[in-house]
């Protein structure tokens, strides 16, 4: 159930990122107006509840899950709830310090109203259509008794594969990550949305290829536990992003005080969590397509 919930939220975030970048590339979002980019992303996320519910319901039904109400509720509230709780705690610190950067309480109420009034019903609607569809059937029959997995070599073990899988995708984005962090924390303008969209496409391709390659190695080693591993392999890119954010804080940020550190790492955790869901969903969906493709062409006598 948890995997289907994370996948639904990851797809929702991915479509939101693509829509926001497309609007930015065509010049609808002026870089000087910082609020326009965030507003577009928030509105797109709220109105994309249907794809999240649909994907979550389809995957959960394929696994044979029966607690569909719990699945839909978790899709509605788990991942967005983590972001909202972190954001509320950070905003509470700004309120205590009487900062002008604090979000007004009425704005938080509007966000809650959009969440409960728009996103949640759309998620239920998407889940309804997802459950109404036929179950995704496996291309081949599986044994009822699980086979014993042979002793794996070092690079085919779960943890080394997950750690290695996130290095290559992170190598595609760390330069752009530096400019993005500069625009957020150093008050610099970011204009290269077209190049950022190209980097996003390269990131998607790299996450998919790296995860498929490691999944193939695991299948060749007769290890069929690829579901969570495919999600965590590409999702581990977010861990490297968090490490780079720590490096950026100690080398580029000229700030002191516990409050500033709390705010920096709090907002970084929000970005890392959303990036983890996005990249993890890419890896899982790529492996899902790959495994179904290779087994659909296997001839079983």
PDB file of C-alpha atoms in Angstrom:
ATOM      1  CA  UNK A   1       0.000   0.000   0.000  1.00  0.00           C
ATOM      2  CA  UNK A   2       2.766   2.441   0.920  1.00  0.00           C
ATOM      3  CA  UNK A   3       4.504   1.902  -2.414  1.00  0.00           C
ATOM      4  CA  UNK A   4       1.335   2.693  -4.370  1.00  0.00           C
ATOM      5  CA  UNK A   5       0.778   5.824  -2.251  1.00  0.00           C
ATOM      6  CA  UNK A   6       4.320   7.080  -2.890  1.00  0.00           C
ATOM      7  CA  UNK A   7       3.981   6.342  -6.605  1.00  0.00           C
ATOM      8  CA  UNK A   8       0.755   8.313  -6.883  1.00  0.00           C
ATOM      9  CA  UNK A   9       2.278  11.337  -5.155  1.00  0.00           C
ATOM     10  CA  UNK A  10       5.472  11.043  -7.221  1.00  0.00           C
ATOM     11  CA  UNK A  11       3.526  11.105 -10.488  1.00  0.00           C
ATOM     12  CA  UNK A  12       1.556  14.112  -9.229  1.00  0.00           C
ATOM     13  CA  UNK A  13       4.774  15.991  -8.420  1.00  0.00           C
ATOM     14  CA  UNK A  14       6.346  15.024 -11.745  1.00  0.00           C
ATOM     15  CA  UNK A  15       3.451  16.336 -13.835  1.00  0.00           C
ATOM     16  CA  UNK A  16       3.415  19.499 -11.703  1.00  0.00           C
ATOM     17  CA  UNK A  17       7.121  20.111 -12.396  1.00  0.00           C
ATOM     18  CA  UNK A  18       6.688  19.589 -16.132  1.00  0.00           C
ATOM     19  CA  UNK A  19       3.694  21.939 -16.356  1.00  0.00           C
ATOM     20  CA  UNK A  20       5.444  24.641 -14.318  1.00  0.00           C
ATOM     21  CA  UNK A  21       8.612  24.450 -16.420  1.00  0.00           C
ATOM     22  CA  UNK A  22       6.636  24.559 -19.679  1.00  0.00           C
ATOM     23  CA  UNK A  23       4.861  27.748 -18.545  1.00  0.00           C
ATOM     24  CA  UNK A  24       8.201  29.212 -17.464  1.00  0.00           C
ATOM     25  CA  UNK A  25       9.880  28.325 -20.784  1.00  0.00           C
ATOM     26  CA  UNK A  26       7.149  30.059 -22.783  1.00  0.00           C
ATOM     27  CA  UNK A  27       7.555  33.205 -20.719  1.00  0.00           C
ATOM     28  CA  UNK A  28       4.293  33.108 -18.779  1.00  0.00           C
ATOM     29  CA  UNK A  29       6.174  33.210 -15.457  1.00  0.00           C
ATOM     30  CA  UNK A  30       8.525  36.175 -15.091  1.00  0.00           C
ATOM     31  CA  UNK A  31      11.634  35.254 -13.038  1.00  0.00           C
ATOM     32  CA  UNK A  32      11.557  38.574 -11.211  1.00  0.00           C
ATOM     33  CA  UNK A  33       8.179  37.701  -9.713  1.00  0.00           C
ATOM     34  CA  UNK A  34       9.142  34.917  -7.328  1.00  0.00           C
ATOM     35  CA  UNK A  35       5.591  34.333  -6.185  1.00  0.00           C
ATOM     36  CA  UNK A  36       4.336  33.560  -9.693  1.00  0.00           C
ATOM     37  CA  UNK A  37       6.430  30.390 -10.020  1.00  0.00           C
ATOM     38  CA  UNK A  38       5.355  29.053  -6.621  1.00  0.00           C
ATOM     39  CA  UNK A  39       1.713  29.954  -7.238  1.00  0.00           C
ATOM     40  CA  UNK A  40       1.702  28.126 -10.560  1.00  0.00           C
ATOM     41  CA  UNK A  41       3.290  25.057  -8.963  1.00  0.00           C
ATOM     42  CA  UNK A  42       0.798  25.046  -6.074  1.00  0.00           C
ATOM     43  CA  UNK A  43      -2.249  25.415  -8.328  1.00  0.00           C
ATOM     44  CA  UNK A  44      -0.972  22.719 -10.689  1.00  0.00           C
ATOM     45  CA  UNK A  45      -0.327  20.353  -7.760  1.00  0.00           C
ATOM     46  CA  UNK A  46      -3.798  20.881  -6.313  1.00  0.00           C
ATOM     47  CA  UNK A  47      -5.544  20.223  -9.626  1.00  0.00           C
ATOM     48  CA  UNK A  48      -3.447  17.109 -10.325  1.00  0.00           C
ATOM     49  CA  UNK A  49      -4.993  15.017  -7.586  1.00  0.00           C
ATOM     50  CA  UNK A  50      -6.734  12.789 -10.145  1.00  0.00           C
ATOM     51  CA  UNK A  51      -3.532  11.292 -11.645  1.00  0.00           C
ATOM     52  CA  UNK A  52      -2.248  10.575  -8.123  1.00  0.00           C
ATOM     53  CA  UNK A  53      -5.421   8.741  -7.144  1.00  0.00           C
ATOM     54  CA  UNK A  54      -5.586   6.897 -10.470  1.00  0.00           C
ATOM     55  CA  UNK A  55      -1.995   5.602 -10.403  1.00  0.00           C
ATOM     56  CA  UNK A  56      -2.192   4.687  -6.725  1.00  0.00           C
ATOM     57  CA  UNK A  57      -5.451   2.787  -7.221  1.00  0.00           C
ATOM     58  CA  UNK A  58      -4.196   0.924 -10.301  1.00  0.00           C
ATOM     59  CA  UNK A  59      -0.980  -0.232  -8.630  1.00  0.00           C
ATOM     60  CA  UNK A  60      -2.723  -1.143  -5.371  1.00  0.00           C
ATOM     61  CA  UNK A  61      -5.372  -3.153  -7.226  1.00  0.00           C
ATOM     62  CA  UNK A  62      -2.646  -4.980  -9.158  1.00  0.00           C
ATOM     63  CA  UNK A  63      -1.086  -6.059  -5.843  1.00  0.00           C
ATOM     64  CA  UNK A  64      -4.455  -7.471  -4.781  1.00  0.00           C
ATOM     65  CA  UNK A  65      -5.089  -4.896  -2.072  1.00  0.00           C
ATOM     66  CA  UNK A  66      -8.553  -4.765  -0.554  1.00  0.00           C
ATOM     67  CA  UNK A  67      -8.315  -1.741   1.780  1.00  0.00           C
ATOM     68  CA  UNK A  68      -8.989   0.732  -1.000  1.00  0.00           C
ATOM     69  CA  UNK A  69     -10.374   3.396   1.335  1.00  0.00           C
ATOM     70  CA  UNK A  70      -7.172   3.447   3.379  1.00  0.00           C
ATOM     71  CA  UNK A  71      -5.142   3.595   0.176  1.00  0.00           C
ATOM     72  CA  UNK A  72      -7.034   6.623  -1.150  1.00  0.00           C
ATOM     73  CA  UNK A  73      -6.890   8.440   2.199  1.00  0.00           C
ATOM     74  CA  UNK A  74      -3.147   7.875   2.464  1.00  0.00           C
ATOM     75  CA  UNK A  75      -2.704   9.132  -1.090  1.00  0.00           C
ATOM     76  CA  UNK A  76      -4.635  12.277  -0.162  1.00  0.00           C
ATOM     77  CA  UNK A  77      -2.932  13.061   3.129  1.00  0.00           C
ATOM     78  CA  UNK A  78       0.380  11.236   3.672  1.00  0.00           C
ATOM     79  CA  UNK A  79       2.852  12.901   1.290  1.00  0.00           C
ATOM     80  CA  UNK A  80       1.170  16.351   1.200  1.00  0.00           C
ATOM     81  CA  UNK A  81       0.760  16.118   4.978  1.00  0.00           C
ATOM     82  CA  UNK A  82       4.508  15.651   5.480  1.00  0.00           C
ATOM     83  CA  UNK A  83       5.175  18.779   3.409  1.00  0.00           C
ATOM     84  CA  UNK A  84       2.496  20.806   5.192  1.00  0.00           C
ATOM     85  CA  UNK A  85       3.684  19.831   8.692  1.00  0.00           C
ATOM     86  CA  UNK A  86       7.288  20.767   7.859  1.00  0.00           C
ATOM     87  CA  UNK A  87       6.164  24.027   6.270  1.00  0.00           C
ATOM     88  CA  UNK A  88       3.945  24.869   9.253  1.00  0.00           C
ATOM     89  CA  UNK A  89       6.809  24.260  11.715  1.00  0.00           C
ATOM     90  CA  UNK A  90       9.131  26.478   9.689  1.00  0.00           C
ATOM     91  CA  UNK A  91       6.479  29.170   9.441  1.00  0.00           C
ATOM     92  CA  UNK A  92       5.903  28.901  13.198  1.00  0.00           C
ATOM     93  CA  UNK A  93       9.570  29.718  13.763  1.00  0.00           C
ATOM     94  CA  UNK A  94       9.191  32.778  11.532  1.00  0.00           C
ATOM     95  CA  UNK A  95       6.090  33.845  13.479  1.00  0.00           C
ATOM     96  CA  UNK A  96       7.949  33.524  16.781  1.00  0.00           C
ATOM     97  CA  UNK A  97      10.802  35.652  15.433  1.00  0.00           C
ATOM     98  CA  UNK A  98       8.282  38.147  13.973  1.00  0.00           C
ATOM     99  CA  UNK A  99       9.814  37.868  10.532  1.00  0.00           C
ATOM    100  CA  UNK A 100       8.266  39.605   7.538  1.00  0.00           C
ATOM    101  CA  UNK A 101       8.876  36.422   5.516  1.00  0.00           C
ATOM    102  CA  UNK A 102       6.281  34.519   7.543  1.00  0.00           C
ATOM    103  CA  UNK A 103       3.228  33.347   5.622  1.00  0.00           C
ATOM    104  CA  UNK A 104       0.023  34.900   7.041  1.00  0.00           C
ATOM    105  CA  UNK A 105      -2.411  32.626   8.823  1.00  0.00           C
ATOM    106  CA  UNK A 106      -5.139  33.421   6.301  1.00  0.00           C
ATOM    107  CA  UNK A 107      -2.888  32.189   3.487  1.00  0.00           C
ATOM    108  CA  UNK A 108      -2.418  28.904   5.331  1.00  0.00           C
ATOM    109  CA  UNK A 109      -6.186  28.592   5.633  1.00  0.00           C
ATOM    110  CA  UNK A 110      -6.528  29.156   1.883  1.00  0.00           C
ATOM    111  CA  UNK A 111      -3.956  26.415   1.260  1.00  0.00           C
ATOM    112  CA  UNK A 112      -5.862  24.048   3.527  1.00  0.00           C
ATOM    113  CA  UNK A 113      -9.096  24.935   1.748  1.00  0.00           C
ATOM    114  CA  UNK A 114      -7.518  24.183  -1.648  1.00  0.00           C
ATOM    115  CA  UNK A 115      -6.104  20.920  -0.294  1.00  0.00           C
ATOM    116  CA  UNK A 116      -9.335  19.636   1.269  1.00  0.00           C
ATOM    117  CA  UNK A 117     -11.744  21.275  -1.165  1.00  0.00           C
ATOM    118  CA  UNK A 118     -10.037  20.586  -4.500  1.00  0.00           C
ATOM    119  CA  UNK A 119      -7.158  18.114  -4.251  1.00  0.00           C
ATOM    120  CA  UNK A 120      -8.856  15.527  -2.011  1.00  0.00           C
ATOM    121  CA  UNK A 121     -12.064  15.223  -4.103  1.00  0.00           C
ATOM    122  CA  UNK A 122     -10.006  14.990  -7.314  1.00  0.00           C
ATOM    123  CA  UNK A 123      -7.872  12.252  -5.749  1.00  0.00           C
ATOM    124  CA  UNK A 124     -10.998  10.276  -4.853  1.00  0.00           C
ATOM    125  CA  UNK A 125     -12.297  10.799  -8.396  1.00  0.00           C
ATOM    126  CA  UNK A 126      -9.058   9.514  -9.921  1.00  0.00           C
ATOM    127  CA  UNK A 127      -9.037   6.527  -7.546  1.00  0.00           C
ATOM    128  CA  UNK A 128     -12.637   5.734  -8.510  1.00  0.00           C
ATOM    129  CA  UNK A 129     -11.738   5.492 -12.200  1.00  0.00           C
ATOM    130  CA  UNK A 130      -8.569   3.579 -11.313  1.00  0.00           C
ATOM    131  CA  UNK A 131     -10.468   0.906  -9.401  1.00  0.00           C
ATOM    132  CA  UNK A 132     -13.069   0.641 -12.157  1.00  0.00           C
ATOM    133  CA  UNK A 133     -10.404  -0.383 -14.679  1.00  0.00           C
ATOM    134  CA  UNK A 134      -9.419  -4.008 -15.194  1.00  0.00           C
ATOM    135  CA  UNK A 135      -6.597  -5.386 -13.067  1.00  0.00           C
ATOM    136  CA  UNK A 136      -3.144  -5.110 -14.633  1.00  0.00           C
ATOM    137  CA  UNK A 137      -2.369  -8.728 -15.430  1.00  0.00           C
ATOM    138  CA  UNK A 138       1.126 -10.182 -15.418  1.00  0.00           C
ATOM    139  CA  UNK A 139       2.451 -11.281 -18.837  1.00  0.00           C
ATOM    140  CA  UNK A 140       3.400 -14.717 -17.425  1.00  0.00           C
ATOM    141  CA  UNK A 141       2.136 -16.887 -14.597  1.00  0.00           C
ATOM    142  CA  UNK A 142       4.068 -16.782 -11.348  1.00  0.00           C
ATOM    143  CA  UNK A 143       4.739 -19.619  -8.937  1.00  0.00           C
ATOM    144  CA  UNK A 144       2.775 -19.661  -5.722  1.00  0.00           C
ATOM    145  CA  UNK A 145       5.853 -20.837  -3.790  1.00  0.00           C
ATOM    146  CA  UNK A 146       8.683 -18.267  -3.814  1.00  0.00           C
ATOM    147  CA  UNK A 147      11.996 -19.533  -5.139  1.00  0.00           C
ATOM    148  CA  UNK A 148      15.085 -19.421  -2.978  1.00  0.00           C
ATOM    149  CA  UNK A 149      17.350 -16.535  -3.941  1.00  0.00           C
ATOM    150  CA  UNK A 150      21.021 -17.519  -4.414  1.00  0.00           C
ATOM    151  CA  UNK A 151      23.823 -15.777  -2.559  1.00  0.00           C
ATOM    152  CA  UNK A 152      24.332 -12.416  -4.234  1.00  0.00           C
ATOM    153  CA  UNK A 153      27.623 -10.792  -5.131  1.00  0.00           C
ATOM    154  CA  UNK A 154      28.524  -7.431  -3.650  1.00  0.00           C
ATOM    155  CA  UNK A 155      27.162  -5.200  -6.411  1.00  0.00           C
ATOM    156  CA  UNK A 156      23.880  -7.143  -6.676  1.00  0.00           C
ATOM    157  CA  UNK A 157      23.060  -6.768  -2.992  1.00  0.00           C
ATOM    158  CA  UNK A 158      20.285  -4.272  -2.231  1.00  0.00           C
ATOM    159  CA  UNK A 159      22.182  -1.549  -0.369  1.00  0.00           C
ATOM    160  CA  UNK A 160      25.221  -1.187  -2.702  1.00  0.00           C
ATOM    161  CA  UNK A 161      22.923  -1.141  -5.726  1.00  0.00           C
ATOM    162  CA  UNK A 162      20.716   1.552  -4.213  1.00  0.00           C
ATOM    163  CA  UNK A 163      23.730   3.682  -3.273  1.00  0.00           C
ATOM    164  CA  UNK A 164      25.311   3.352  -6.728  1.00  0.00           C
ATOM    165  CA  UNK A 165      22.047   3.982  -8.561  1.00  0.00           C
ATOM    166  CA  UNK A 166      21.695   7.576  -7.379  1.00  0.00           C
ATOM    167  CA  UNK A 167      25.171   8.769  -8.348  1.00  0.00           C
ATOM    168  CA  UNK A 168      24.664   9.055 -12.101  1.00  0.00           C
ATOM    169  CA  UNK A 169      21.336  10.973 -12.005  1.00  0.00           C
ATOM    170  CA  UNK A 170      22.782  13.369  -9.437  1.00  0.00           C
ATOM    171  CA  UNK A 171      25.723  14.021 -11.759  1.00  0.00           C
ATOM    172  CA  UNK A 172      23.255  15.368 -14.321  1.00  0.00           C
ATOM    173  CA  UNK A 173      21.744  17.974 -12.031  1.00  0.00           C
ATOM    174  CA  UNK A 174      24.332  19.143  -9.516  1.00  0.00           C
ATOM    175  CA  UNK A 175      25.457  22.117 -11.653  1.00  0.00           C
ATOM    176  CA  UNK A 176      21.895  23.342 -12.092  1.00  0.00           C
ATOM    177  CA  UNK A 177      21.294  22.630  -8.420  1.00  0.00           C
ATOM    178  CA  UNK A 178      24.007  25.140  -7.562  1.00  0.00           C
ATOM    179  CA  UNK A 179      22.276  27.878  -9.589  1.00  0.00           C
ATOM    180  CA  UNK A 180      18.875  26.995  -8.132  1.00  0.00           C
ATOM    181  CA  UNK A 181      20.223  27.204  -4.576  1.00  0.00           C
ATOM    182  CA  UNK A 182      21.831  30.539  -5.452  1.00  0.00           C
ATOM    183  CA  UNK A 183      18.501  31.876  -6.700  1.00  0.00           C
ATOM    184  CA  UNK A 184      16.728  30.726  -3.524  1.00  0.00           C
ATOM    185  CA  UNK A 185      19.236  31.695  -0.834  1.00  0.00           C
ATOM    186  CA  UNK A 186      21.510  34.294  -2.470  1.00  0.00           C
ATOM    187  CA  UNK A 187      18.724  36.410  -4.023  1.00  0.00           C
ATOM    188  CA  UNK A 188      19.919  35.862  -7.593  1.00  0.00           C
ATOM    189  CA  UNK A 189      17.619  35.672 -10.600  1.00  0.00           C
ATOM    190  CA  UNK A 190      17.255  32.375 -12.436  1.00  0.00           C
ATOM    191  CA  UNK A 191      16.499  32.746 -16.150  1.00  0.00           C
ATOM    192  CA  UNK A 192      17.650  29.433 -17.675  1.00  0.00           C
ATOM    193  CA  UNK A 193      14.299  27.654 -17.640  1.00  0.00           C
ATOM    194  CA  UNK A 194      14.807  26.212 -21.122  1.00  0.00           C
ATOM    195  CA  UNK A 195      18.101  24.649 -20.119  1.00  0.00           C
ATOM    196  CA  UNK A 196      16.523  23.465 -16.860  1.00  0.00           C
ATOM    197  CA  UNK A 197      13.799  21.693 -18.852  1.00  0.00           C
ATOM    198  CA  UNK A 198      16.510  19.978 -20.901  1.00  0.00           C
ATOM    199  CA  UNK A 199      18.268  18.918 -17.695  1.00  0.00           C
ATOM    200  CA  UNK A 200      14.943  17.550 -16.419  1.00  0.00           C
ATOM    201  CA  UNK A 201      14.585  15.402 -19.539  1.00  0.00           C
ATOM    202  CA  UNK A 202      18.154  14.121 -19.107  1.00  0.00           C
ATOM    203  CA  UNK A 203      17.427  13.385 -15.437  1.00  0.00           C
ATOM    204  CA  UNK A 204      14.330  11.337 -16.315  1.00  0.00           C
ATOM    205  CA  UNK A 205      16.243   9.335 -18.943  1.00  0.00           C
ATOM    206  CA  UNK A 206      19.217   8.776 -16.640  1.00  0.00           C
ATOM    207  CA  UNK A 207      17.067   7.659 -13.695  1.00  0.00           C
ATOM    208  CA  UNK A 208      15.198   5.226 -15.926  1.00  0.00           C
ATOM    209  CA  UNK A 209      18.317   3.782 -17.557  1.00  0.00           C
ATOM    210  CA  UNK A 210      20.321   3.422 -14.341  1.00  0.00           C
ATOM    211  CA  UNK A 211      17.441   1.727 -12.529  1.00  0.00           C
ATOM    212  CA  UNK A 212      16.674  -0.607 -15.441  1.00  0.00           C
ATOM    213  CA  UNK A 213      20.342  -1.617 -15.687  1.00  0.00           C
ATOM    214  CA  UNK A 214      20.592  -2.485 -11.990  1.00  0.00           C
ATOM    215  CA  UNK A 215      17.238  -4.239 -12.114  1.00  0.00           C
ATOM    216  CA  UNK A 216      18.525  -6.373 -15.005  1.00  0.00           C
ATOM    217  CA  UNK A 217      21.609  -7.348 -12.988  1.00  0.00           C
ATOM    218  CA  UNK A 218      19.398  -8.370 -10.067  1.00  0.00           C
ATOM    219  CA  UNK A 219      17.107 -10.426 -12.286  1.00  0.00           C
ATOM    220  CA  UNK A 220      20.123 -12.162 -13.829  1.00  0.00           C
ATOM    221  CA  UNK A 221      21.205 -13.036 -10.282  1.00  0.00           C
ATOM    222  CA  UNK A 222      17.741 -14.628  -9.784  1.00  0.00           C
ATOM    223  CA  UNK A 223      16.694 -11.913  -7.326  1.00  0.00           C
ATOM    224  CA  UNK A 224      13.063 -11.074  -8.090  1.00  0.00           C
ATOM    225  CA  UNK A 225      12.586  -8.491  -5.300  1.00  0.00           C
ATOM    226  CA  UNK A 226      12.693  -5.472  -7.577  1.00  0.00           C
ATOM    227  CA  UNK A 227       9.597  -3.477  -6.520  1.00  0.00           C
ATOM    228  CA  UNK A 228      10.923  -1.405  -3.648  1.00  0.00           C
ATOM    229  CA  UNK A 229      14.502  -1.611  -4.904  1.00  0.00           C
ATOM    230  CA  UNK A 230      13.621   0.094  -8.180  1.00  0.00           C
ATOM    231  CA  UNK A 231      11.903   2.927  -6.305  1.00  0.00           C
ATOM    232  CA  UNK A 232      14.748   3.428  -3.827  1.00  0.00           C
ATOM    233  CA  UNK A 233      17.533   3.144  -6.422  1.00  0.00           C
ATOM    234  CA  UNK A 234      16.577   6.253  -8.368  1.00  0.00           C
ATOM    235  CA  UNK A 235      15.061   7.880  -5.285  1.00  0.00           C
ATOM    236  CA  UNK A 236      18.461   7.771  -3.587  1.00  0.00           C
ATOM    237  CA  UNK A 237      19.421  10.682  -5.842  1.00  0.00           C
ATOM    238  CA  UNK A 238      17.591  12.860  -3.306  1.00  0.00           C
ATOM    239  CA  UNK A 239      20.061  11.759  -0.616  1.00  0.00           C
ATOM    240  CA  UNK A 240      22.968  13.072  -2.673  1.00  0.00           C
ATOM    241  CA  UNK A 241      21.035  16.289  -3.231  1.00  0.00           C
ATOM    242  CA  UNK A 242      20.684  16.681   0.535  1.00  0.00           C
ATOM    243  CA  UNK A 243      24.420  16.055   1.023  1.00  0.00           C
ATOM    244  CA  UNK A 244      25.191  18.704  -1.586  1.00  0.00           C
ATOM    245  CA  UNK A 245      22.853  21.120   0.217  1.00  0.00           C
ATOM    246  CA  UNK A 246      24.851  20.562   3.417  1.00  0.00           C
ATOM    247  CA  UNK A 247      28.050  21.292   1.490  1.00  0.00           C
ATOM    248  CA  UNK A 248      26.462  24.439   0.041  1.00  0.00           C
ATOM    249  CA  UNK A 249      25.410  25.644   3.497  1.00  0.00           C
ATOM    250  CA  UNK A 250      28.898  25.396   4.980  1.00  0.00           C
ATOM    251  CA  UNK A 251      30.782  26.747   1.946  1.00  0.00           C
ATOM    252  CA  UNK A 252      28.492  29.388   0.392  1.00  0.00           C
ATOM    253  CA  UNK A 253      26.094  30.565   3.093  1.00  0.00           C
ATOM    254  CA  UNK A 254      27.331  33.373   5.327  1.00  0.00           C
ATOM    255  CA  UNK A 255      24.710  33.018   8.040  1.00  0.00           C
ATOM    256  CA  UNK A 256      24.883  32.223  11.721  1.00  0.00           C
ATOM    257  CA  UNK A 257      22.416  31.180  14.370  1.00  0.00           C
ATOM    258  CA  UNK A 258      20.355  28.112  15.075  1.00  0.00           C
ATOM    259  CA  UNK A 259      17.180  29.626  13.612  1.00  0.00           C
ATOM    260  CA  UNK A 260      18.748  30.222  10.190  1.00  0.00           C
ATOM    261  CA  UNK A 261      20.142  26.700  10.124  1.00  0.00           C
ATOM    262  CA  UNK A 262      16.740  25.287  11.108  1.00  0.00           C
ATOM    263  CA  UNK A 263      15.010  27.214   8.328  1.00  0.00           C
ATOM    264  CA  UNK A 264      17.594  26.263   5.703  1.00  0.00           C
ATOM    265  CA  UNK A 265      17.580  22.553   6.444  1.00  0.00           C
ATOM    266  CA  UNK A 266      13.808  22.524   6.940  1.00  0.00           C
ATOM    267  CA  UNK A 267      13.119  23.883   3.471  1.00  0.00           C
ATOM    268  CA  UNK A 268      15.861  21.617   2.099  1.00  0.00           C
ATOM    269  CA  UNK A 269      14.093  18.611   3.630  1.00  0.00           C
ATOM    270  CA  UNK A 270      10.867  19.597   1.869  1.00  0.00           C
ATOM    271  CA  UNK A 271      12.661  19.805  -1.485  1.00  0.00           C
ATOM    272  CA  UNK A 272      14.485  16.520  -0.814  1.00  0.00           C
ATOM    273  CA  UNK A 273      11.263  14.708   0.082  1.00  0.00           C
ATOM    274  CA  UNK A 274       9.501  15.856  -3.075  1.00  0.00           C
ATOM    275  CA  UNK A 275      12.551  15.078  -5.217  1.00  0.00           C
ATOM    276  CA  UNK A 276      12.710  11.594  -3.654  1.00  0.00           C
ATOM    277  CA  UNK A 277       9.093  10.898  -4.609  1.00  0.00           C
ATOM    278  CA  UNK A 278       9.628  12.214  -8.135  1.00  0.00           C
ATOM    279  CA  UNK A 279      12.819  10.298  -8.951  1.00  0.00           C
ATOM    280  CA  UNK A 280      11.648   7.161  -7.169  1.00  0.00           C
ATOM    281  CA  UNK A 281       8.489   7.062  -9.269  1.00  0.00           C
ATOM    282  CA  UNK A 282      10.550   7.418 -12.450  1.00  0.00           C
ATOM    283  CA  UNK A 283      12.683   4.427 -11.482  1.00  0.00           C
ATOM    284  CA  UNK A 284       9.742   2.225 -10.548  1.00  0.00           C
ATOM    285  CA  UNK A 285       7.670   2.987 -13.639  1.00  0.00           C
ATOM    286  CA  UNK A 286      10.695   2.439 -15.896  1.00  0.00           C
ATOM    287  CA  UNK A 287      11.441  -0.938 -14.272  1.00  0.00           C
ATOM    288  CA  UNK A 288       7.761  -1.868 -14.339  1.00  0.00           C
ATOM    289  CA  UNK A 289       7.652  -1.299 -18.086  1.00  0.00           C
ATOM    290  CA  UNK A 290      10.988  -3.089 -18.594  1.00  0.00           C
ATOM    291  CA  UNK A 291      10.089  -6.208 -16.593  1.00  0.00           C
ATOM    292  CA  UNK A 292       6.705  -6.547 -18.269  1.00  0.00           C
ATOM    293  CA  UNK A 293       8.325  -6.075 -21.665  1.00  0.00           C
ATOM    294  CA  UNK A 294      11.026  -8.721 -21.283  1.00  0.00           C
ATOM    295  CA  UNK A 295       8.695 -11.291 -19.743  1.00  0.00           C
ATOM    296  CA  UNK A 296       5.993 -10.701 -22.347  1.00  0.00           C
ATOM    297  CA  UNK A 297       8.353 -11.906 -25.102  1.00  0.00           C
ATOM    298  CA  UNK A 298       9.529 -14.964 -23.178  1.00  0.00           C
ATOM    299  CA  UNK A 299       8.141 -18.155 -24.698  1.00  0.00           C
ATOM    300  CA  UNK A 300       6.974 -20.562 -22.039  1.00  0.00           C
ATOM    301  CA  UNK A 301       6.372 -24.149 -23.166  1.00  0.00           C
TER     302      UNK A 301
END
